[in-house]
CSV table of C-alpha atoms in Angstrom, one decimal:
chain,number,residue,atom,x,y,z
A,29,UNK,CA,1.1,19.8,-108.0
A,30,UNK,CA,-0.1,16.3,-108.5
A,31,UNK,CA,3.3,14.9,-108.3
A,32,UNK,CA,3.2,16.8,-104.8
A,33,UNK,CA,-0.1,15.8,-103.7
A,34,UNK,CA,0.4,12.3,-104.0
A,35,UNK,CA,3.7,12.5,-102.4
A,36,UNK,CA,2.5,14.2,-99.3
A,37,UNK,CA,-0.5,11.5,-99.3
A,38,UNK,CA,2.1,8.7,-99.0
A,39,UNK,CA,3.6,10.2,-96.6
A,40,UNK,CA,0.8,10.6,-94.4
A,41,UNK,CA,0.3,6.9,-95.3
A,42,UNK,CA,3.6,5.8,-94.5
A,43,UNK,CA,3.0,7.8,-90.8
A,44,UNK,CA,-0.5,6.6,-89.9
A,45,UNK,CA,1.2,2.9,-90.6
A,46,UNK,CA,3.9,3.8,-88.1
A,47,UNK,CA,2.0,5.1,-85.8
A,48,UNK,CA,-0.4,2.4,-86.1
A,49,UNK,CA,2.3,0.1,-85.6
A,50,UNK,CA,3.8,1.7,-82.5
A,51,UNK,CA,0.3,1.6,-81.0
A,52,UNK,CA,-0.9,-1.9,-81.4
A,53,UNK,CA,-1.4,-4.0,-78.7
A,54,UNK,CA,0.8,-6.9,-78.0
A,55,UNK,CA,-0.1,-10.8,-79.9
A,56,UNK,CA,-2.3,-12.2,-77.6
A,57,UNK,CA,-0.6,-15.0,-75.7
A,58,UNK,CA,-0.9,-17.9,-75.0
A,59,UNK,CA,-2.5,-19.2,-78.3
A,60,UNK,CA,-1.2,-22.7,-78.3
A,61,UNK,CA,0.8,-25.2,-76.0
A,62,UNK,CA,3.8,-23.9,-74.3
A,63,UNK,CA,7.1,-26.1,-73.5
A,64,UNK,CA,8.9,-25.6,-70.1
A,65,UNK,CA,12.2,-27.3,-70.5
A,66,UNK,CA,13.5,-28.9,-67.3
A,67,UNK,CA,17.3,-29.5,-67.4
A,68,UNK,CA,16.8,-32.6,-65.1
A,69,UNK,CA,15.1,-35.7,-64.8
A,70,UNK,CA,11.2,-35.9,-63.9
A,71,UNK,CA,10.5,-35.9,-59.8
A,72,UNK,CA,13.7,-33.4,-58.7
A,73,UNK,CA,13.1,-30.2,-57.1
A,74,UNK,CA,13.4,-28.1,-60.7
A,75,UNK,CA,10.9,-30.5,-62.0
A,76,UNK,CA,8.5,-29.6,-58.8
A,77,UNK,CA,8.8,-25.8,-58.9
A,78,UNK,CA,8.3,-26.4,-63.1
A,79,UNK,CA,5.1,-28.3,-62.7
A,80,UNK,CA,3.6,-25.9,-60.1
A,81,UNK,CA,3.9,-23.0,-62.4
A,82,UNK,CA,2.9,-25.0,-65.8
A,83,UNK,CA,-0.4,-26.6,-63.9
A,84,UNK,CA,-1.1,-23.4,-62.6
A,85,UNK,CA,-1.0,-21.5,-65.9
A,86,UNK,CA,-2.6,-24.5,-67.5
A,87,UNK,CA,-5.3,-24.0,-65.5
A,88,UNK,CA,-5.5,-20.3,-66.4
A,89,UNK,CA,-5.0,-19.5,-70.0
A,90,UNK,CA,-6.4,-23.4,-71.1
A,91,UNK,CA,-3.6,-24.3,-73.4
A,92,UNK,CA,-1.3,-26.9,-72.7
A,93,UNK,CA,1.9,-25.9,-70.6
A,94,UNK,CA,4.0,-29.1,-71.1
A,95,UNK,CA,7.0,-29.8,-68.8
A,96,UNK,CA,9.9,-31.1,-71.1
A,97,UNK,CA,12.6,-33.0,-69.2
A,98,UNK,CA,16.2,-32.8,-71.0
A,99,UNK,CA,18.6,-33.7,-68.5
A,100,UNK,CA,22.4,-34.3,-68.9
A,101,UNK,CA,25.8,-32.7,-67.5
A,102,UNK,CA,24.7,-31.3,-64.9
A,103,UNK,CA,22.0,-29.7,-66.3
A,104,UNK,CA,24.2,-28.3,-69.3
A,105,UNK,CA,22.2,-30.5,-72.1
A,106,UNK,CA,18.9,-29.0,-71.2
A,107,UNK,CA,20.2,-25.5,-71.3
A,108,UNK,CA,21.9,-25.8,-74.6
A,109,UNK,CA,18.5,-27.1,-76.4
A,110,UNK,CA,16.2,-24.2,-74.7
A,111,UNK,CA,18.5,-21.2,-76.3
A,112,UNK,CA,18.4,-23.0,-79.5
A,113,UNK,CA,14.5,-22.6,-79.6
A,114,UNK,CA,12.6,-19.9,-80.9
A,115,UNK,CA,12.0,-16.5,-78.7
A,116,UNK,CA,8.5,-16.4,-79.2
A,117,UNK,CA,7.1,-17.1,-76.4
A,118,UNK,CA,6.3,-20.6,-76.6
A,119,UNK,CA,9.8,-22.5,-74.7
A,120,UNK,CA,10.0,-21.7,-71.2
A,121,UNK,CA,13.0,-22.9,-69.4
A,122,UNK,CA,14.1,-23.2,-65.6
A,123,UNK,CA,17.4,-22.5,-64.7
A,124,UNK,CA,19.2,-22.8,-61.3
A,125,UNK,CA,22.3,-21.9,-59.8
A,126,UNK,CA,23.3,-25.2,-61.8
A,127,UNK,CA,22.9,-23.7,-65.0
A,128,UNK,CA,23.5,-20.2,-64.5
A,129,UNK,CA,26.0,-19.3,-62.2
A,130,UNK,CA,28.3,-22.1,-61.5
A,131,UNK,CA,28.5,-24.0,-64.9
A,132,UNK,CA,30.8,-21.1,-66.6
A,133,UNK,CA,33.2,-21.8,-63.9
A,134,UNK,CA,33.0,-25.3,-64.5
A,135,UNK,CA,33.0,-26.4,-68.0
A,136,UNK,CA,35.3,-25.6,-70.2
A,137,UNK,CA,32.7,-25.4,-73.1
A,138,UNK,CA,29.3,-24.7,-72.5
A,139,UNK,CA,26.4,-25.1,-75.7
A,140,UNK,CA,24.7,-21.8,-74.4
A,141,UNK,CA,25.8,-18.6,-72.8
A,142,UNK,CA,24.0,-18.1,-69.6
A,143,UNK,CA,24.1,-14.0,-70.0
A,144,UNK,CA,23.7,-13.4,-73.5
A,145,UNK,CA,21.2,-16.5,-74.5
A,146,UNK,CA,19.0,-16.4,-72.1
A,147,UNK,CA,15.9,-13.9,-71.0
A,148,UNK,CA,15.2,-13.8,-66.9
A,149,UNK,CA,11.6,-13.9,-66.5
A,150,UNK,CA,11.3,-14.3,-62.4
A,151,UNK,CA,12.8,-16.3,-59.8
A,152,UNK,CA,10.9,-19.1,-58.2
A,153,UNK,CA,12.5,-20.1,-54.9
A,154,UNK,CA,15.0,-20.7,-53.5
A,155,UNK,CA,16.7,-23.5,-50.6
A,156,UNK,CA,19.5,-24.5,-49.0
A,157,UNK,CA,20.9,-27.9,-49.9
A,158,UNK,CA,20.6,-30.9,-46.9
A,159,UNK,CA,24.0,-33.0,-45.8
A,160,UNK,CA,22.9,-36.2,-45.2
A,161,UNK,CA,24.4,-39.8,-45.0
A,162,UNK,CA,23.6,-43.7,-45.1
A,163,UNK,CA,22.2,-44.3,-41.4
A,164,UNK,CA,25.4,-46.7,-40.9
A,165,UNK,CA,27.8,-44.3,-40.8
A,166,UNK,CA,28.7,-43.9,-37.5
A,167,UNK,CA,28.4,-40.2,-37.3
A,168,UNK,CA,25.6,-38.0,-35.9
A,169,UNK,CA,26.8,-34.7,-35.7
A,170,UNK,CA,29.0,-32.6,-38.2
A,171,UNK,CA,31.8,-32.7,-36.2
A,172,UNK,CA,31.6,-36.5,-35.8
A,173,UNK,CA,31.5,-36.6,-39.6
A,174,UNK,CA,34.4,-34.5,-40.3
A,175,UNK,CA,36.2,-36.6,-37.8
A,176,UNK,CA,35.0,-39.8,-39.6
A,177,UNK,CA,35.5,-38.8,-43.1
A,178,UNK,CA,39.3,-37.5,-42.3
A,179,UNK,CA,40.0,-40.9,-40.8
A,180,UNK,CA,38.5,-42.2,-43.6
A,181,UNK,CA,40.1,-40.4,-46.6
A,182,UNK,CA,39.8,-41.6,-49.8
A,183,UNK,CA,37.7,-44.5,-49.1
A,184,UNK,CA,34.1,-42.6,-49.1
A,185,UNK,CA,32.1,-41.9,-52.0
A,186,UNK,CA,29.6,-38.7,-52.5
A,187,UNK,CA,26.6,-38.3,-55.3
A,188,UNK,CA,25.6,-35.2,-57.0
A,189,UNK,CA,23.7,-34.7,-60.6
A,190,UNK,CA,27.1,-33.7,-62.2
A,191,UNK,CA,29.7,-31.6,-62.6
A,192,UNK,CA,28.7,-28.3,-61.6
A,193,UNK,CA,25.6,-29.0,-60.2
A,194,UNK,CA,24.9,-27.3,-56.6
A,195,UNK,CA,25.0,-30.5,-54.9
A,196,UNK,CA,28.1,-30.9,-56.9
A,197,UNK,CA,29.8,-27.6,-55.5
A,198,UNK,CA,29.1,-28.0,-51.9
A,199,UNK,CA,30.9,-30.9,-51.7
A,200,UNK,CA,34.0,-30.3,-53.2
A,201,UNK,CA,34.2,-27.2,-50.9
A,202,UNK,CA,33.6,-29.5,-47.7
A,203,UNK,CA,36.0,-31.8,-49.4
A,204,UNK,CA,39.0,-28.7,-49.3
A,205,UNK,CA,38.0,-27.1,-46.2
A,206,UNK,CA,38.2,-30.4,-44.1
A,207,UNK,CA,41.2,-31.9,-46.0
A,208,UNK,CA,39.4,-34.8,-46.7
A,209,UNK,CA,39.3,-36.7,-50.1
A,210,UNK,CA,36.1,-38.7,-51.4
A,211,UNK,CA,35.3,-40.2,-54.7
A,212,UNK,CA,32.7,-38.4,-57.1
A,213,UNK,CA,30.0,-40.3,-58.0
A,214,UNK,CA,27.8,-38.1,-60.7
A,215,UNK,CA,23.8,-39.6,-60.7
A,216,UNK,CA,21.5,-38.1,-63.6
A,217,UNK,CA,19.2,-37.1,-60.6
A,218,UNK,CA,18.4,-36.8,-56.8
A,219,UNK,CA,16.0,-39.4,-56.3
A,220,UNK,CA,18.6,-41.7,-57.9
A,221,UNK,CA,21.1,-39.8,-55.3
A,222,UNK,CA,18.4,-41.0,-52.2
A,223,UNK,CA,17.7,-44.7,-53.9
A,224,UNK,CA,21.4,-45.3,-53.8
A,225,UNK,CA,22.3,-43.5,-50.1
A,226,UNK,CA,19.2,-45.7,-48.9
A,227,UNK,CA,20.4,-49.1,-50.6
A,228,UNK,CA,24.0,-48.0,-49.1
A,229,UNK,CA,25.8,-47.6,-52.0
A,230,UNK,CA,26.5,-44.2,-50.9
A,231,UNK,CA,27.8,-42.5,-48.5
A,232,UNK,CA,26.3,-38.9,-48.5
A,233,UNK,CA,25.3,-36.1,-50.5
A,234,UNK,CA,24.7,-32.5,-50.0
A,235,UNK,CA,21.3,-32.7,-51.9
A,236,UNK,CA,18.4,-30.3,-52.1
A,237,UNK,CA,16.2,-30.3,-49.2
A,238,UNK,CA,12.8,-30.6,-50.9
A,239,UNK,CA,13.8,-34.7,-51.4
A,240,UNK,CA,16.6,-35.0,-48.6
A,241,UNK,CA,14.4,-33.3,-45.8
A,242,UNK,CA,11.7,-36.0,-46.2
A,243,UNK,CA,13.6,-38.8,-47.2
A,244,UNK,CA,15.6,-37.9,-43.4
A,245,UNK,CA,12.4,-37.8,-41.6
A,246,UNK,CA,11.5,-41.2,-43.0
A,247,UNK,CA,14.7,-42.3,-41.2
A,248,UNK,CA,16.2,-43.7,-44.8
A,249,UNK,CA,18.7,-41.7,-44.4
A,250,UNK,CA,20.4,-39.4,-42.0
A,251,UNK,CA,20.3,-35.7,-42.1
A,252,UNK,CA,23.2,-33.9,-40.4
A,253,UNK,CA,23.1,-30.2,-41.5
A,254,UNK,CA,22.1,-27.2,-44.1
A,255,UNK,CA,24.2,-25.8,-46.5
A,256,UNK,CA,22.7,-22.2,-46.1
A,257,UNK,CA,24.6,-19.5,-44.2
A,258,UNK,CA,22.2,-20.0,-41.3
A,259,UNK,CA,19.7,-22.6,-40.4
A,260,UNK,CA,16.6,-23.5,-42.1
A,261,UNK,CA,13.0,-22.6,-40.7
A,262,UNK,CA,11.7,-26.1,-41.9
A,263,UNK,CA,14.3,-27.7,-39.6
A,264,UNK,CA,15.8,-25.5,-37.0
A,265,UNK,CA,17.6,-28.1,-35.4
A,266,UNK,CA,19.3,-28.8,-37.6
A,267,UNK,CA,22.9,-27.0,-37.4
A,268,UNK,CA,23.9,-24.7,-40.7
A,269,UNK,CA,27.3,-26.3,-42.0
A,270,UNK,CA,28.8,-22.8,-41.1
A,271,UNK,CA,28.8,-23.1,-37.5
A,272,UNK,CA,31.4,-25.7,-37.6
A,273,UNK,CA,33.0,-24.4,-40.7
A,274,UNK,CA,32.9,-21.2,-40.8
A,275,UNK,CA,32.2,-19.0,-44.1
A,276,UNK,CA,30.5,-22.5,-46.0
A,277,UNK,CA,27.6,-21.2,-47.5
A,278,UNK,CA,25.7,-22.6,-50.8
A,279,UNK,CA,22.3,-22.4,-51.2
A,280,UNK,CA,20.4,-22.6,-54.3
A,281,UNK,CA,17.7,-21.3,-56.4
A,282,UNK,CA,15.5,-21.8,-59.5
A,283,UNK,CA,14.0,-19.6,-61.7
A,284,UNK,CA,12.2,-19.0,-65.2
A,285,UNK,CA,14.2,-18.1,-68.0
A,286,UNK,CA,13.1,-17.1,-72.0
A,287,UNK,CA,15.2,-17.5,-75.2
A,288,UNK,CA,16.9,-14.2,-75.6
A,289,UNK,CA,15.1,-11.8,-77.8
A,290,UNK,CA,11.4,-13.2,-76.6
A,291,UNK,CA,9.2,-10.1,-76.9
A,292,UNK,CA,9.3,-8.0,-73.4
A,293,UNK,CA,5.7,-7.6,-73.8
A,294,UNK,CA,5.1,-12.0,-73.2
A,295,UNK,CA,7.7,-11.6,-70.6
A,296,UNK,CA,6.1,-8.8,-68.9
A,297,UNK,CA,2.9,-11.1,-68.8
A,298,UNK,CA,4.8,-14.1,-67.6
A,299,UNK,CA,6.6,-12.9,-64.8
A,300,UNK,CA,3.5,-11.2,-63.2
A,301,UNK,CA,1.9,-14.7,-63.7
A,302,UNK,CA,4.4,-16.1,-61.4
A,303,UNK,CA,4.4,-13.5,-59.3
A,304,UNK,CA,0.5,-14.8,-58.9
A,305,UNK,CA,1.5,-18.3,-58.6
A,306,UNK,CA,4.6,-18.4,-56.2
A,307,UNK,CA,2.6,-15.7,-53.5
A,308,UNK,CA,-0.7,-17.6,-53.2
A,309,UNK,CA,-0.6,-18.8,-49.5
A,310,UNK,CA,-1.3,-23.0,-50.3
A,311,UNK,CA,2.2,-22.5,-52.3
A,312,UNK,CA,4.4,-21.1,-49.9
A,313,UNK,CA,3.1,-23.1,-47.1
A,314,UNK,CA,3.7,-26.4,-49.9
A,315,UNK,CA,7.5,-24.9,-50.4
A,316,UNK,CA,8.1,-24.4,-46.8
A,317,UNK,CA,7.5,-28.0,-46.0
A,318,UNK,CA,10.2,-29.0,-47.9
A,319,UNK,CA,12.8,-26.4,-46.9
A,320,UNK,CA,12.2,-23.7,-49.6
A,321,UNK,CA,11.2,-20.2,-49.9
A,322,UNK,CA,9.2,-18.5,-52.8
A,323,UNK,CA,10.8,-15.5,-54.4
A,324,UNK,CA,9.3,-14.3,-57.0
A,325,UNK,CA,10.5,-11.2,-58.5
A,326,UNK,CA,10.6,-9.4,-62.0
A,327,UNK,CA,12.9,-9.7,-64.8
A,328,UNK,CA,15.0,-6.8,-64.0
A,329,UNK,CA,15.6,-7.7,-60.5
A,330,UNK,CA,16.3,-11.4,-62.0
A,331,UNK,CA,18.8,-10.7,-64.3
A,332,UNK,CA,20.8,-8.3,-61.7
A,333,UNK,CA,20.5,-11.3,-59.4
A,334,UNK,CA,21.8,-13.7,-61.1
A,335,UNK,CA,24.8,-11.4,-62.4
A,336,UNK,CA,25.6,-11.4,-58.5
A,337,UNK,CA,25.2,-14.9,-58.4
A,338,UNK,CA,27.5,-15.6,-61.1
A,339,UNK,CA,30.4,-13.1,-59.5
A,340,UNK,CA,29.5,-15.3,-56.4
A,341,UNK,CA,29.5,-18.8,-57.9
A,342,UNK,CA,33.1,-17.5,-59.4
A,343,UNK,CA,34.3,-16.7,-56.0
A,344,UNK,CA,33.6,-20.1,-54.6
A,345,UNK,CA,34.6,-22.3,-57.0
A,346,UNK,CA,37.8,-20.7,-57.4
A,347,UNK,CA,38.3,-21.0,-53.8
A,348,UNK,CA,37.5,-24.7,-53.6
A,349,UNK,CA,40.2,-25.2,-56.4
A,350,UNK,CA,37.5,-27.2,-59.3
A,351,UNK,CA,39.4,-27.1,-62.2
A,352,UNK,CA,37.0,-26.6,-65.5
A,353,UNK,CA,36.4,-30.4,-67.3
């Protein structure tokens, strides 16, 4: 009867444990600093939307949120080092189009998985990318351009952050819809893409419209239309690519991503927080002045939206005929 007793009293133990276990709250976080890894140089667009989110929860929960810039193929380098951290909570990382839809098609190798490494947490925004081209290029509409780059083929030059990046992709489909060859000229970021179309060592980019839209209204260089399926509320003059060619349409986005296997609970918390961040009125009206749009949205409808993306990305970069490096 002992024997029994005391069996029956560990049981009960063992159950109260469990049960105990099942009902605790969740670690309170955060509880120290926080890394958000950017996958591209300080002062791009990623690096904007990054800094609004890691100020703004700075500012909330009073521990650091540092913004860690690892940039490199395209954005490849910095994706690679954020699924290698721990998933506890404490790396952040934002990934775009760039890193998680178009690079599988793309690279050969990649030092990540973009699925199976990586946690959605909530999109951020998302933008079309801006044509635009040194002022002495004697073009000032798209059809103009075409006309000038086909009698010019082969001797133009185009920048983008690398291989795969989205102001990589829009190019190369410009390039095989217009029958018109330029040279690649990879940059490690966009404000090295402006510096160089405003010194006129390049020709033009297809760059993203929070730095091209401004750097075309300060007349450095020359902004001659949107990437998006239709035209942009920032700048409605401004023809959408697809009017002259029909069907072009690459627009980007950026969002927050977790190691895989960060506790849903944290994630949960996170999300909601930029939920909070990217629908207080100061920030959309920030984002609109340079041609983007928040969406935040939660982890579920994340990850099912950048599956889509993904199928999408495929589509279109086996249609523009980009052959993995």
């Amino acid at each position: 009867m002992k024997r029994l007793m005391i069996a029956v009293l560990c049981a009960m133990a063992g159950w109260v444990a469990g049960a105990a276990a099942q009902t605790a709250p969740a670690p309170a976080w955060p509880q120290r600093q926080v890394n958000v890894v950017v996958p591209f140089t300080a002062g791009g667009t990623t690096d904007l939307f990054a800094r609004i989110f890691a100020q703004a929860m700075q500012q909330k929960f009073g521990v650091p949120f540092i913004v860690e810039n690892r940039a490199g193929a395209g954005g490849t380098v910095g994706a690679g080092y954020a699924a290698r951290q721990a998933n506890d909570g404490y790396t952040l990382f934002v990934g775009t189009a760039s890193t998680h839809a178009i690079a599988p098609y793309v690279y050969k190798t990649l030092p990540y998985d973009p699925d199976k490494d990586f946690q959605p947490v909530s999109l951020f925004a998302t933008l079309p990318n801006l044509l635009v081209i040194n002022p002495r290029i004697p073009a000032r509409t798209l059809p103009e351009l075409i006309s000038y780059v086909q009698a010019n083929s082969g001797r133009l030059n185009y920048g983008s952050s690398g291989i795969g990046a989205s102001n990589h992709i829009p190019a190369e489909i410009f390039q095989n819809m217009t029958g018109a060859k330029m040279t690649h000229i990879p940059f490690r970021s966009s404000n090295e893409i402006m510096n160089a179309l405003a010194g006129g060592h390049l020709d033009l980019a297809f760059d993203n419209m929070t730095l091209a839209w401004p750097q075309a209204q300060g007349g450095t260089v020359r902004a001659i239309a949107v990437t998006s399926k239709e035209r942009s509320p920032t700048a409605p003059d401004l023809p959408a690519i697809a009017e002259t060619l029909p069907g072009f349409d690459v627009a980007t986005w950026h969002g927050l991503y977790a190691p895989a296997g960060t506790p849903r609970a944290i994630v949960d918390v996170i999300s909601a927080e930029v939920k909070r961040i990217y629908s207080q009125a100061e920030v959309i009206a920030k984002l609109k002045e340079i041609g983007a749009v928040a969406a935040p949205n939660t982890p579920d409808v994340f990850a099912a939206f950048g599956a889509s993306e993904r199928a999408r990305y495929r589509d279109i970069v086996k249609a523009a005929g980009i052959e993995p490096q």
